[in-house]
Coordinates of C-alpha atoms and ligand atoms in Angstrom, one line a residue:
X1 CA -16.3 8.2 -18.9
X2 CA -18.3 5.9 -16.5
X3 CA -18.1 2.3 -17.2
X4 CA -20.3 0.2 -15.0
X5 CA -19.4 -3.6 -14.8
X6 CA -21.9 -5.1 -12.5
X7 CA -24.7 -5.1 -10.8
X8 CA -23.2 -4.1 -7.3
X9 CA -21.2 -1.9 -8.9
X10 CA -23.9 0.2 -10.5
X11 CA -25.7 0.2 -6.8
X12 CA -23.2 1.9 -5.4
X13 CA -22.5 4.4 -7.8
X14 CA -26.4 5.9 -7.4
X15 CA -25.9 5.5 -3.7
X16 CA -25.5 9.3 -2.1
X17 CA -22.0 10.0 -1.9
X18 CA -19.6 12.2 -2.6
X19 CA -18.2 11.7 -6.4
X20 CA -16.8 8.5 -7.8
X21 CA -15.4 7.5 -11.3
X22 CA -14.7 4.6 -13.1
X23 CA -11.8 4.1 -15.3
X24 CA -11.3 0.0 -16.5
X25 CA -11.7 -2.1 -13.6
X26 CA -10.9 0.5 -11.4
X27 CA -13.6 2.9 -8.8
X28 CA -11.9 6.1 -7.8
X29 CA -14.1 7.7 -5.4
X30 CA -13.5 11.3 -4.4
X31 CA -14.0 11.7 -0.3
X32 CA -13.6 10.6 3.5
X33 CA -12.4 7.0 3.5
X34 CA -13.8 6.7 7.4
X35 CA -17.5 7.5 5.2
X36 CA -16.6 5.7 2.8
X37 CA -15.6 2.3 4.0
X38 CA -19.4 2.8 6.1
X39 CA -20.8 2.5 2.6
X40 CA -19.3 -0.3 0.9
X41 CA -20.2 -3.9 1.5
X42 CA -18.9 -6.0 4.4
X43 CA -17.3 -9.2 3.5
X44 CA -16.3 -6.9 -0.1
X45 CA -12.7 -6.7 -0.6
X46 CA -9.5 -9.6 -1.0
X47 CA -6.5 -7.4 -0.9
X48 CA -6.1 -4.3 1.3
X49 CA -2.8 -2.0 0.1
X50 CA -2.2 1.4 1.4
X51 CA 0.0 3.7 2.9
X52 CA -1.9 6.5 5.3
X53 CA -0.2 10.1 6.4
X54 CA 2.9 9.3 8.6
X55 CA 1.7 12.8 10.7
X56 CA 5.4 13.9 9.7
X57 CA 4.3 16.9 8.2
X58 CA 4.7 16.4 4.8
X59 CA 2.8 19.1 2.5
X60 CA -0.5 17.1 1.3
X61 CA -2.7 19.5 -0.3
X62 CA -6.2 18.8 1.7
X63 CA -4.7 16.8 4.6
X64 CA -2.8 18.3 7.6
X65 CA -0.4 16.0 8.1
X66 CA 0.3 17.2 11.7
X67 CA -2.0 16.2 14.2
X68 CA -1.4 15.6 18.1
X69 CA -0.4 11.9 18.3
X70 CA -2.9 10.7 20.1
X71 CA -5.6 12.2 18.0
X72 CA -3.7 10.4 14.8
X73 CA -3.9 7.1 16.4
X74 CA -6.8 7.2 17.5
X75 CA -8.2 8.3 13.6
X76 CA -5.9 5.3 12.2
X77 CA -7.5 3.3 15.2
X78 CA -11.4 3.7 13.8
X79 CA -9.8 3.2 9.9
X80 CA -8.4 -0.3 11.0
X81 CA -11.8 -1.2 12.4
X82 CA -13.8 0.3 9.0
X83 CA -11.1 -1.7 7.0
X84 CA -11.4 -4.8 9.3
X85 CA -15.1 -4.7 8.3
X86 CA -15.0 -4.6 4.3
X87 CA -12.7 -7.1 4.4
X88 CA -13.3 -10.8 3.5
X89 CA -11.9 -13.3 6.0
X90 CA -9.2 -15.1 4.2
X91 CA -8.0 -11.3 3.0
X92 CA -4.8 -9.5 3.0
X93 CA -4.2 -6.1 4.6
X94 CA -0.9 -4.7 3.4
X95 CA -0.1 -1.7 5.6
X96 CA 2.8 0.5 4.7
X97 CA 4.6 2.9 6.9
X98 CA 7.8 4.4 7.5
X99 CA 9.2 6.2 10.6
X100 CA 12.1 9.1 10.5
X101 CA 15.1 9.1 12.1
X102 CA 13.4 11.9 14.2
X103 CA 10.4 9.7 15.0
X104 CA 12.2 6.0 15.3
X105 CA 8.9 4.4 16.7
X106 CA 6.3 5.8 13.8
X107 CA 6.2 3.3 12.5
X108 CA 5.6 0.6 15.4
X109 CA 3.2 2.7 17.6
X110 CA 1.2 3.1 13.6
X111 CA 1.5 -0.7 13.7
X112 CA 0.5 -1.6 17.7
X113 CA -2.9 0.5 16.7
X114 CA -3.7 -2.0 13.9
X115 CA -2.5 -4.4 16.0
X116 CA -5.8 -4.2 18.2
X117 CA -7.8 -5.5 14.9
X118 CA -5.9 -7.6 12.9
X119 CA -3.0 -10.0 13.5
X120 CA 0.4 -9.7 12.2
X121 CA 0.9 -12.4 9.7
X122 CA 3.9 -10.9 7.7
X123 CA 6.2 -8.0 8.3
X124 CA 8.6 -7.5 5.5
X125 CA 11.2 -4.7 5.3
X126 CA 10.7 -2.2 2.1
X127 CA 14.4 -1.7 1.1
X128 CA 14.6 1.8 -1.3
X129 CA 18.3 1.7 -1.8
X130 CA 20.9 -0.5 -0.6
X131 CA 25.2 -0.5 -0.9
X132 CA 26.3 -4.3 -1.5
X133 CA 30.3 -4.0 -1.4
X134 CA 31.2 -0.6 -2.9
X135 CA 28.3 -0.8 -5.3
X136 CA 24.8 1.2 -4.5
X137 CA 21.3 0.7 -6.3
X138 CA 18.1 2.7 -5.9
X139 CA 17.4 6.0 -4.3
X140 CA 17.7 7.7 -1.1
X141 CA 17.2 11.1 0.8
X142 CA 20.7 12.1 1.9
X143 CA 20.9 13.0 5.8
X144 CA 23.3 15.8 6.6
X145 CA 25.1 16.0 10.2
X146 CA 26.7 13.1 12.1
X147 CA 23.8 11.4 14.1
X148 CA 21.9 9.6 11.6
X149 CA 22.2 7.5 8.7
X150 CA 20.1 7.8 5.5
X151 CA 17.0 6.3 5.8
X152 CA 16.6 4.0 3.5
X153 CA 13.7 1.6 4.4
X154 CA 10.0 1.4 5.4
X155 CA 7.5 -1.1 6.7
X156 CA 5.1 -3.1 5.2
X157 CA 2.9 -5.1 7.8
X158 CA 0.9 -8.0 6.2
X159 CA -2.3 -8.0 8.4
X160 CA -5.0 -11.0 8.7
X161 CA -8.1 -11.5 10.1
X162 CA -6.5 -15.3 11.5
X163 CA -3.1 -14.2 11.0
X164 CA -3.1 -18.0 8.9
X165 CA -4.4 -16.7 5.2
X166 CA -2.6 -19.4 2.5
X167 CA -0.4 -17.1 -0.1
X168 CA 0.9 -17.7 -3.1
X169 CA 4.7 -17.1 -2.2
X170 CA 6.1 -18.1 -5.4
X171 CA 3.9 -15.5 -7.1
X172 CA 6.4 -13.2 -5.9
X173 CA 9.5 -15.9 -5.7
X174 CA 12.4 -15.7 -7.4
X175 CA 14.7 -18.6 -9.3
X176 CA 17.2 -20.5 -7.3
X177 CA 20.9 -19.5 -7.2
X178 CA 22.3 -23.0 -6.6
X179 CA 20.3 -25.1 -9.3
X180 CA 21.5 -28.3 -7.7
X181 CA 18.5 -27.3 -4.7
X182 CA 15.8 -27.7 -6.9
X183 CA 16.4 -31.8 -7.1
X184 CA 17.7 -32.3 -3.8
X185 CA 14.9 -30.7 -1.7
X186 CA 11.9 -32.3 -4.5
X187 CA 11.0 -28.5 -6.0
X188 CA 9.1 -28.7 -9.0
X189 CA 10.3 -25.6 -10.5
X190 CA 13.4 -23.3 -10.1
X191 CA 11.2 -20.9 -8.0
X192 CA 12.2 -19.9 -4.2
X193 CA 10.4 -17.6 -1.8
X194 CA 11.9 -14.7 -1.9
X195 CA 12.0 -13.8 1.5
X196 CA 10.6 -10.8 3.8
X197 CA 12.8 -8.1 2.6
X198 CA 11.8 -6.5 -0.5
X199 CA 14.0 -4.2 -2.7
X200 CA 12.0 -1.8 -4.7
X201 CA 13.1 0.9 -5.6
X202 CA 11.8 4.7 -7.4
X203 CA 12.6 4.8 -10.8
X204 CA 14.7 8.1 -11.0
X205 CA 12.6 11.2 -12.3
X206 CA 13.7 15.0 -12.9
X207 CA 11.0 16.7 -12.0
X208 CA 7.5 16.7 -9.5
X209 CA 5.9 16.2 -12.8
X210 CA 7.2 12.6 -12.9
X211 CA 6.3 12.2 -9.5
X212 CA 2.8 13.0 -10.2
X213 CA 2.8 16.5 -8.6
X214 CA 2.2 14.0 -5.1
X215 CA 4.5 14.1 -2.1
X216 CA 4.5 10.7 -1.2
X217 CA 3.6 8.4 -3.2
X218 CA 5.0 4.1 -3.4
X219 CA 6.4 2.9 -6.8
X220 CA 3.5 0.7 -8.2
X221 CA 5.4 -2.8 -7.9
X222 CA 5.0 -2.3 -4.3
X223 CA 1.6 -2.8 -4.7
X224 CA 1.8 -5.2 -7.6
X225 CA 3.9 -7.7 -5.0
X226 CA 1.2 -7.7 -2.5
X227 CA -1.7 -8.3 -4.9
X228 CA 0.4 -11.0 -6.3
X229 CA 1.4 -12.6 -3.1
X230 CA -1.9 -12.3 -1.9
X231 CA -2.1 -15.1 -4.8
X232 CA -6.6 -14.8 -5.8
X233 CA -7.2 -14.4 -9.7
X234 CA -9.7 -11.6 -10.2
X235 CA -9.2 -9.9 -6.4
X236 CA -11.0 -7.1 -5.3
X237 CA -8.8 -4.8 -4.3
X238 CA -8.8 -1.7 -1.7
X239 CA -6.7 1.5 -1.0
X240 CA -8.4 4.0 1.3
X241 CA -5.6 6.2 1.3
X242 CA -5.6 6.5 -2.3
X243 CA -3.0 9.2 -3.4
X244 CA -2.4 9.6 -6.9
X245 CA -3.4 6.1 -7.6
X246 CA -0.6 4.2 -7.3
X247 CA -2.6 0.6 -6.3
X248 CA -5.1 1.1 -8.9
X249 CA -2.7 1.0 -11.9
X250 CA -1.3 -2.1 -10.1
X251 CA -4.8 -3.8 -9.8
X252 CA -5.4 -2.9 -13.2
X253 CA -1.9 -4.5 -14.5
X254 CA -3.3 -7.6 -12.8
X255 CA -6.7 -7.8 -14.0
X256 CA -8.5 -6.9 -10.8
X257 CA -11.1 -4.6 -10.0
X258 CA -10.1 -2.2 -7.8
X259 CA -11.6 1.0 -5.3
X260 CA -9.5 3.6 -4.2
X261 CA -10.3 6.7 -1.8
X262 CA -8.9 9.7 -1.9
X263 CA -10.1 13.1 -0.4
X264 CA -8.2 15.5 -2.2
X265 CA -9.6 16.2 -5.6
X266 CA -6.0 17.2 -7.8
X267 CA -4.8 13.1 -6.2
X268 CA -8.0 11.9 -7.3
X269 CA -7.4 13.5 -10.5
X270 CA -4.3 12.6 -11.1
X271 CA -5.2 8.5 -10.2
X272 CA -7.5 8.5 -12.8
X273 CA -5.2 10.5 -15.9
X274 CA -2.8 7.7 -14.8
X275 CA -5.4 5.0 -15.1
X276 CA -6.4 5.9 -18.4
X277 CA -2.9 6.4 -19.7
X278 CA -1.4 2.6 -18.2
Ligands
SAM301 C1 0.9 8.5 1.8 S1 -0.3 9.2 0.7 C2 -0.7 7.8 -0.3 C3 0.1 7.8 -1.6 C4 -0.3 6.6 -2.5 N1 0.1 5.3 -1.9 C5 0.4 6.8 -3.9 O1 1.3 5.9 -4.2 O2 0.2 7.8 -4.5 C6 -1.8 9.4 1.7 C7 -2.9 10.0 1.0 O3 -4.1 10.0 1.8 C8 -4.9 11.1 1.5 N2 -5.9 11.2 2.7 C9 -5.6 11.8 3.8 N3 -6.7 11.7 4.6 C10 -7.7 11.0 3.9 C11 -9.0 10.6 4.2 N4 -9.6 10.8 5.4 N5 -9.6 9.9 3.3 C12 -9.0 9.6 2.1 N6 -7.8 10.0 1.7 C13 -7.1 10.7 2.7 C14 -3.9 12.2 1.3 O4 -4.5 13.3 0.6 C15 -2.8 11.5 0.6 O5 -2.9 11.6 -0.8

């Protein structure tokens, strides 16, 4: 069902382009994000979240997901430059990546290419699963053989236009352990910042099913935490790199409107079934 909500929004649904839907709040567009972003507004979006092929070869249906280096840095290159564009200057671009043990600079060389548009205002750590004395919470790929350890975190670079955005850190805060610092350093409520490292991890499924038939997909609070530390009521938010919709149902959660892009049509599908069901 198409629900159109404003005026800019209905322009751009009759503008030629490959397929789009809306479900909510929510624009799920079916195609090229580098054509894509070249259609939407400059100046249009508040909070960027997304998490692009690693080029690790994982088994995307439409995308090959092992390209010569060069030529996937220089793709991500032109994206940072279309996302630079749509976004508004006091937004947030929340970039996640993670590197294998196999490929220990992914990661970084993903980030030095974004690097040449936007500045590095945050870089937090994404922990998946962490052992604190003998006990261990969350999930984890288990590595055999004796050279690595089990990878158990990713990146997520905060990127700015001025690298000085204001953020609402206690959006995402958390209460203080030793009560007696809320008087003694003037807080007005028991809230801290929580730091750069953030522990989220996948809710334990049984089956692809529950993974939404997609390879690679980040538990929606991911999402959720950047939209919320990004701190604007009523954002527009952006995920290029959609997969099966992941930042959508987060932006929905929080009342935003939201656009994702996503070239494979089963993701795209999927996005939306989970749209309508949240
Ligand atoms: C790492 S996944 C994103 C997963 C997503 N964060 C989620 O939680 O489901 C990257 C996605 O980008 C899509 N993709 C690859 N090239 C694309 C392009 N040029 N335009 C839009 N989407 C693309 C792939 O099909 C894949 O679903």
């Amino acid at each position: 069902m198409l629900q159109v909500l404003d005026s800019n929004r209905a322009a751009r649904q009759v503008e030629a382009r490959s397929r789009s839907w809306m479900v909510g709040r929510q624009e799920i567009i079916l195609g090229d994000c580098e054509d894509e972003l070249a259609r939407m507004a400059a100046g249009s979006v508040d909070v960027a979240v997304t998490s692009p092929p690693y080029n690790i070869g994982v088994a995307y249906r439409s995308y090959d997901d092992k390209r010569p280096r060069d030529e996937y840095l220089d793709w991500l290159r032109r994206i940072a430059v279309a996302i630079e564009r749509v976004m508004k200057n006091d937004g947030s671009f929340f970039l996640n990546v993670g590197s294998t043990n196999a490929d220990p600079w992914l990661a970084m060389d993903v980030a030095n290419v974004f690097r040449e548009t936007f500045t590095l205002q945050n870089n937090f750590t994404w922990v998946k699963s962490i052992s604190i004395g003998d006990d261990s919470v969350g999930h984890f790929k288990p590595i055999a053989g004796q050279r690595f350890l089990n990878n158990n975190h990713e990146s997520i670079f905060h990127f700015t236009k001025t690298g000085s955005v204001r953020l609402d850190r206690l959006a995402v805060g958390v209460p203080f352990k030793d009560k007696s610092n809320i008087a003694r350093w003037g807080h007005d409520r028991d809230k801290r910042c929580a730091g750069n490292v953030w522990f989220i991890p996948y809710k334990t499924v049984r089956s692809k099913a529950q993974k939404f038939d997609h390879p690679a997909g980040f538990p929606v609070e991911l999402p959720e935490r950047c939209i919320r530390l990004h701190g604007k009521t009523g954002a527009t938010v952006l995920d290029p790199f959609l997969g099966a919709g992941s930042t959508l149902v987060a932006a929905e959660r929080l009342g935003c409107a939201g656009i994702g892009i996503e070239i494979d049509p089963q993701y795209a599908g999927t996005a939306m079934e989970r749209l309508r069901a949240s």
